[in-house]
PDB file of C-alpha atoms in Angstrom:
ATOM      1  CA  UNK Y   1      13.081 -42.530  -1.872  1.00 46.00           C
ATOM      2  CA  UNK Y   2       9.714 -42.636  -0.121  1.00 48.00           C
ATOM      3  CA  UNK Y   3       6.730 -40.944  -1.705  1.00 46.00           C
ATOM      4  CA  UNK Y   4       6.030 -37.954   0.508  1.00 45.00           C
ATOM      5  CA  UNK Y   5       3.164 -36.594  -1.594  1.00 45.00           C
ATOM      6  CA  UNK Y   6       0.591 -37.065   1.168  1.00 46.00           C
ATOM      7  CA  UNK Y   7       2.779 -35.660   3.920  1.00 42.00           C
ATOM      8  CA  UNK Y   8       1.748 -32.018   4.423  1.00 46.00           C
ATOM      9  CA  UNK Y   9       5.314 -31.009   5.262  1.00 44.00           C
ATOM     10  CA  UNK Y  10       6.610 -32.332   1.932  1.00 43.00           C
ATOM     11  CA  UNK Y  11       4.386 -31.295  -0.941  1.00 47.00           C
ATOM     12  CA  UNK Y  12       4.694 -33.308  -4.138  1.00 43.00           C
ATOM     13  CA  UNK Y  13       5.624 -31.544  -7.324  1.00 45.00           C
ATOM     14  CA  UNK Y  14       5.928 -34.706  -9.375  1.00 47.00           C
ATOM     15  CA  UNK Y  15       4.371 -34.331 -12.845  1.00 47.00           C
ATOM     16  CA  UNK Y  16       3.341 -38.011 -12.820  1.00 50.00           C
ATOM     17  CA  UNK Y  17       1.408 -37.643  -9.550  1.00 48.00           C
ATOM     18  CA  UNK Y  18      -2.273 -37.226 -10.481  1.00 47.00           C
ATOM     19  CA  UNK Y  19      -2.928 -35.455  -7.171  1.00 47.00           C
ATOM     20  CA  UNK Y  20       0.131 -33.220  -7.311  1.00 45.00           C
ATOM     21  CA  UNK Y  21      -1.790 -30.175  -8.466  1.00 47.00           C
ATOM     22  CA  UNK Y  22      -4.014 -30.151  -5.421  1.00 47.00           C
ATOM     23  CA  UNK Y  23      -1.121 -30.627  -2.996  1.00 47.00           C
ATOM     24  CA  UNK Y  24       1.333 -28.070  -4.373  1.00 54.00           C
ATOM     25  CA  UNK Y  25       1.545 -24.478  -3.217  1.00 59.00           C
ATOM     26  CA  UNK Y  26       1.364 -21.723  -5.740  1.00 63.00           C
ATOM     27  CA  UNK Y  27      -0.396 -21.200  -8.998  1.00 75.00           C
ATOM     28  CA  UNK Y  28       0.333 -21.926 -12.574  1.00 87.00           C
ATOM     29  CA  UNK Y  29       2.508 -19.891 -14.891  1.00 91.00           C
ATOM     30  CA  UNK Y  30      -0.692 -18.477 -16.392  1.00 92.00           C
ATOM     31  CA  UNK Y  31      -1.753 -17.179 -12.956  1.00 90.00           C
ATOM     32  CA  UNK Y  32       1.570 -15.437 -12.422  1.00 91.00           C
ATOM     33  CA  UNK Y  33       1.503 -13.892 -15.898  1.00 94.00           C
ATOM     34  CA  UNK Y  34      -2.051 -12.622 -15.340  1.00 94.00           C
ATOM     35  CA  UNK Y  35      -1.059 -11.097 -11.993  1.00 94.00           C
ATOM     36  CA  UNK Y  36       2.004  -9.502 -13.607  1.00 95.00           C
ATOM     37  CA  UNK Y  37      -0.199  -8.015 -16.347  1.00 96.00           C
ATOM     38  CA  UNK Y  38      -2.583  -6.705 -13.670  1.00 96.00           C
ATOM     39  CA  UNK Y  39       0.366  -5.103 -11.855  1.00 96.00           C
ATOM     40  CA  UNK Y  40       1.532  -3.418 -15.063  1.00 97.00           C
ATOM     41  CA  UNK Y  41      -2.020  -2.164 -15.675  1.00 97.00           C
ATOM     42  CA  UNK Y  42      -2.252  -0.808 -12.130  1.00 96.00           C
ATOM     43  CA  UNK Y  43       1.117   0.915 -12.556  1.00 95.00           C
ATOM     44  CA  UNK Y  44      -0.302   2.563 -15.686  1.00 95.00           C
ATOM     45  CA  UNK Y  45      -3.303   3.643 -13.583  1.00 93.00           C
ATOM     46  CA  UNK Y  46      -0.891   5.308 -11.155  1.00 91.00           C
ATOM     47  CA  UNK Y  47       0.915   7.058 -14.005  1.00 93.00           C
ATOM     48  CA  UNK Y  48      -2.457   8.203 -15.388  1.00 92.00           C
ATOM     49  CA  UNK Y  49      -2.767  10.795 -12.586  1.00 90.00           C
ATOM     50  CA  UNK Y  50       0.167  12.719 -14.093  1.00 88.00           C
ATOM     51  CA  UNK Y  51      -1.101  12.804 -17.674  1.00 90.00           C
ATOM     52  CA  UNK Y  52      -3.353  15.379 -19.345  1.00 90.00           C
ATOM     53  CA  UNK Y  53      -6.020  12.650 -19.624  1.00 89.00           C
ATOM     54  CA  UNK Y  54      -6.623  12.641 -15.839  1.00 89.00           C
ATOM     55  CA  UNK Y  55     -10.252  13.833 -15.538  1.00 90.00           C
ATOM     56  CA  UNK Y  56      -9.989  15.446 -12.083  1.00 87.00           C
ATOM     57  CA  UNK Y  57      -7.435  18.141 -12.852  1.00 85.00           C
ATOM     58  CA  UNK Y  58      -4.906  19.023 -10.174  1.00 86.00           C
ATOM     59  CA  UNK Y  59      -7.100  18.065  -7.221  1.00 88.00           C
ATOM     60  CA  UNK Y  60      -4.397  16.600  -4.986  1.00 89.00           C
ATOM     61  CA  UNK Y  61      -6.873  14.922  -2.608  1.00 89.00           C
ATOM     62  CA  UNK Y  62      -8.421  12.824  -5.366  1.00 91.00           C
ATOM     63  CA  UNK Y  63      -4.961  11.936  -6.705  1.00 91.00           C
ATOM     64  CA  UNK Y  64      -3.850  10.775  -3.259  1.00 90.00           C
ATOM     65  CA  UNK Y  65      -6.972   8.676  -2.707  1.00 92.00           C
ATOM     66  CA  UNK Y  66      -6.587   7.127  -6.165  1.00 93.00           C
ATOM     67  CA  UNK Y  67      -2.888   6.393  -5.643  1.00 92.00           C
ATOM     68  CA  UNK Y  68      -3.554   4.845  -2.228  1.00 93.00           C
ATOM     69  CA  UNK Y  69      -6.269   2.582  -3.665  1.00 94.00           C
ATOM     70  CA  UNK Y  70      -4.015   1.504  -6.543  1.00 95.00           C
ATOM     71  CA  UNK Y  71      -1.068   0.907  -4.177  1.00 94.00           C
ATOM     72  CA  UNK Y  72      -3.171  -1.188  -1.790  1.00 93.00           C
ATOM     73  CA  UNK Y  73      -4.513  -3.240  -4.705  1.00 95.00           C
ATOM     74  CA  UNK Y  74      -1.005  -3.876  -6.011  1.00 95.00           C
ATOM     75  CA  UNK Y  75       0.226  -4.842  -2.541  1.00 92.00           C
ATOM     76  CA  UNK Y  76      -2.710  -7.220  -2.130  1.00 91.00           C
ATOM     77  CA  UNK Y  77      -1.926  -8.938  -5.447  1.00 92.00           C
ATOM     78  CA  UNK Y  78       1.744  -9.345  -4.569  1.00 91.00           C
ATOM     79  CA  UNK Y  79       0.965 -10.684  -1.098  1.00 87.00           C
ATOM     80  CA  UNK Y  80      -1.740 -13.076  -2.273  1.00 87.00           C
ATOM     81  CA  UNK Y  81      -0.011 -14.552  -5.314  1.00 88.00           C
ATOM     82  CA  UNK Y  82       3.747 -13.949  -5.247  1.00 85.00           C
ATOM     83  CA  UNK Y  83       4.036 -14.485  -1.495  1.00 84.00           C
ATOM     84  CA  UNK Y  84       1.665 -17.478  -1.734  1.00 81.00           C
ATOM     85  CA  UNK Y  85      -0.731 -16.230   0.946  1.00 77.00           C
ATOM     86  CA  UNK Y  86      -3.679 -17.345  -1.171  1.00 80.00           C
ATOM     87  CA  UNK Y  87      -2.599 -20.963  -0.851  1.00 80.00           C
ATOM     88  CA  UNK Y  88      -1.733 -20.923   2.844  1.00 78.00           C
ATOM     89  CA  UNK Y  89      -3.819 -22.689   5.472  1.00 78.00           C
ATOM     90  CA  UNK Y  90      -6.535 -20.802   7.337  1.00 78.00           C
ATOM     91  CA  UNK Y  91      -4.313 -20.226  10.389  1.00 79.00           C
ATOM     92  CA  UNK Y  92      -2.947 -17.139   8.628  1.00 75.00           C
ATOM     93  CA  UNK Y  93      -6.136 -15.252   9.557  1.00 78.00           C
ATOM     94  CA  UNK Y  94      -5.549 -15.936  13.258  1.00 83.00           C
ATOM     95  CA  UNK Y  95      -2.184 -14.198  12.972  1.00 82.00           C
ATOM     96  CA  UNK Y  96      -2.903 -11.379  10.530  1.00 81.00           C
ATOM     97  CA  UNK Y  97      -6.385 -10.123  11.459  1.00 86.00           C
ATOM     98  CA  UNK Y  98      -5.649  -9.245  15.114  1.00 90.00           C
ATOM     99  CA  UNK Y  99      -2.288  -7.710  14.186  1.00 89.00           C
ATOM    100  CA  UNK Y 100      -3.932  -5.661  11.424  1.00 88.00           C
ATOM    101  CA  UNK Y 101      -6.671  -4.473  13.758  1.00 93.00           C
ATOM    102  CA  UNK Y 102      -4.123  -3.412  16.377  1.00 94.00           C
ATOM    103  CA  UNK Y 103      -2.015  -1.537  13.827  1.00 92.00           C
ATOM    104  CA  UNK Y 104      -5.118   0.232  12.480  1.00 92.00           C
ATOM    105  CA  UNK Y 105      -6.142   1.137  16.027  1.00 95.00           C
ATOM    106  CA  UNK Y 106      -2.654   2.515  16.705  1.00 93.00           C
ATOM    107  CA  UNK Y 107      -2.702   4.649  13.555  1.00 90.00           C
ATOM    108  CA  UNK Y 108      -6.193   5.977  14.310  1.00 91.00           C
ATOM    109  CA  UNK Y 109      -5.201   6.725  17.901  1.00 92.00           C
ATOM    110  CA  UNK Y 110      -2.221   8.786  16.720  1.00 91.00           C
ATOM    111  CA  UNK Y 111      -4.113  10.818  14.100  1.00 87.00           C
ATOM    112  CA  UNK Y 112      -5.406  13.446  16.596  1.00 87.00           C
ATOM    113  CA  UNK Y 113      -1.991  13.714  18.216  1.00 85.00           C
ATOM    114  CA  UNK Y 114      -0.250  14.355  14.907  1.00 82.00           C
ATOM    115  CA  UNK Y 115      -2.987  16.673  13.627  1.00 81.00           C
ATOM    116  CA  UNK Y 116      -3.100  18.837  16.755  1.00 83.00           C
ATOM    117  CA  UNK Y 117       0.596  18.785  17.675  1.00 79.00           C
ATOM    118  CA  UNK Y 118       1.175  22.471  16.902  1.00 78.00           C
ATOM    119  CA  UNK Y 119      -1.849  23.811  18.822  1.00 82.00           C
ATOM    120  CA  UNK Y 120      -0.032  23.749  22.161  1.00 81.00           C
ATOM    121  CA  UNK Y 121       3.540  24.236  20.968  1.00 80.00           C
ATOM    122  CA  UNK Y 122       5.877  26.581  22.804  1.00 84.00           C
ATOM    123  CA  UNK Y 123       6.942  29.905  21.286  1.00 85.00           C
ATOM    124  CA  UNK Y 124      10.492  28.550  20.816  1.00 86.00           C
ATOM    125  CA  UNK Y 125       9.213  25.542  18.896  1.00 82.00           C
ATOM    126  CA  UNK Y 126       7.017  27.736  16.706  1.00 80.00           C
ATOM    127  CA  UNK Y 127       9.955  30.076  15.967  1.00 83.00           C
ATOM    128  CA  UNK Y 128      12.180  27.157  14.885  1.00 83.00           C
ATOM    129  CA  UNK Y 129       9.556  25.161  13.001  1.00 79.00           C
ATOM    130  CA  UNK Y 130       9.669  24.858   9.220  1.00 79.00           C
ATOM    131  CA  UNK Y 131       7.106  27.156   7.655  1.00 75.00           C
ATOM    132  CA  UNK Y 132       4.839  26.671   4.659  1.00 65.00           C
ATOM    133  CA  UNK Y 133       4.858  29.502   2.104  1.00 62.00           C
ATOM    134  CA  UNK Y 134       2.139  32.057   2.697  1.00 67.00           C
ATOM    135  CA  UNK Y 135      -0.869  31.546   0.371  1.00 66.00           C
ATOM    136  CA  UNK Y 136      -0.468  35.005  -1.229  1.00 64.00           C
ATOM    137  CA  UNK Y 137       3.221  34.309  -2.029  1.00 55.00           C
ATOM    138  CA  UNK Y 138       2.772  30.735  -3.179  1.00 54.00           C
ATOM    139  CA  UNK Y 139       2.603  31.495  -6.901  1.00 57.00           C
ATOM    140  CA  UNK Y 140       4.966  34.475  -7.081  1.00 56.00           C
ATOM    141  CA  UNK Y 141       8.599  33.819  -8.038  1.00 56.00           C
ATOM    142  CA  UNK Y 142      11.157  35.205  -5.616  1.00 53.00           C
ATOM    143  CA  UNK Y 143       8.659  35.641  -2.780  1.00 52.00           C
ATOM    144  CA  UNK Y 144      10.209  34.214   0.352  1.00 53.00           C
ATOM    145  CA  UNK Y 145       7.935  32.959   3.117  1.00 53.00           C
ATOM    146  CA  UNK Y 146       7.979  34.852   6.408  1.00 52.00           C
ATOM    147  CA  UNK Y 147       8.813  33.021   9.608  1.00 51.00           C
ATOM    148  CA  UNK Y 148       6.626  33.372  12.683  1.00 51.00           C
ATOM    149  CA  UNK Y 149       8.980  35.652  14.608  1.00 52.00           C
ATOM    150  CA  UNK Y 150       9.912  37.860  11.619  1.00 52.00           C
ATOM    151  CA  UNK Y 151       8.572  41.444  11.471  1.00 52.00           C
ATOM    152  CA  UNK Y 152       7.252  42.933   8.242  1.00 49.00           C
TER     153      UNK Y 152
END
């Protein structure tokens, strides 16, 4: 069989090839174990928000920001190491950066639409919309929220 170690389409994984390490995709077992340990640690950081040791109390905004940062970090580790993006050629940036910028632009363009969707809603839509509990009844057991069309 021909030695294909220098053909980019056929990477060599031969242990006797002195250049095999620089041609192969992926990291060592140690790299994968370290990434797995980092993922376990980040999962513990996510769980930390639900323990009594969380220093910010029940502030839901801080919990959400923390959880989003931890989730993005975990996703980045999985994509870079387990999906081998770290070892890909530089062409990956030509594909991912414009697509990421367009998706971010789309999300940012829809934020005002989603946030202001109820400002110009019809009376029928407001009457049939799901309602949040009133702030004064939020902590009282048995207090049912009033709908928009309901009289007191």
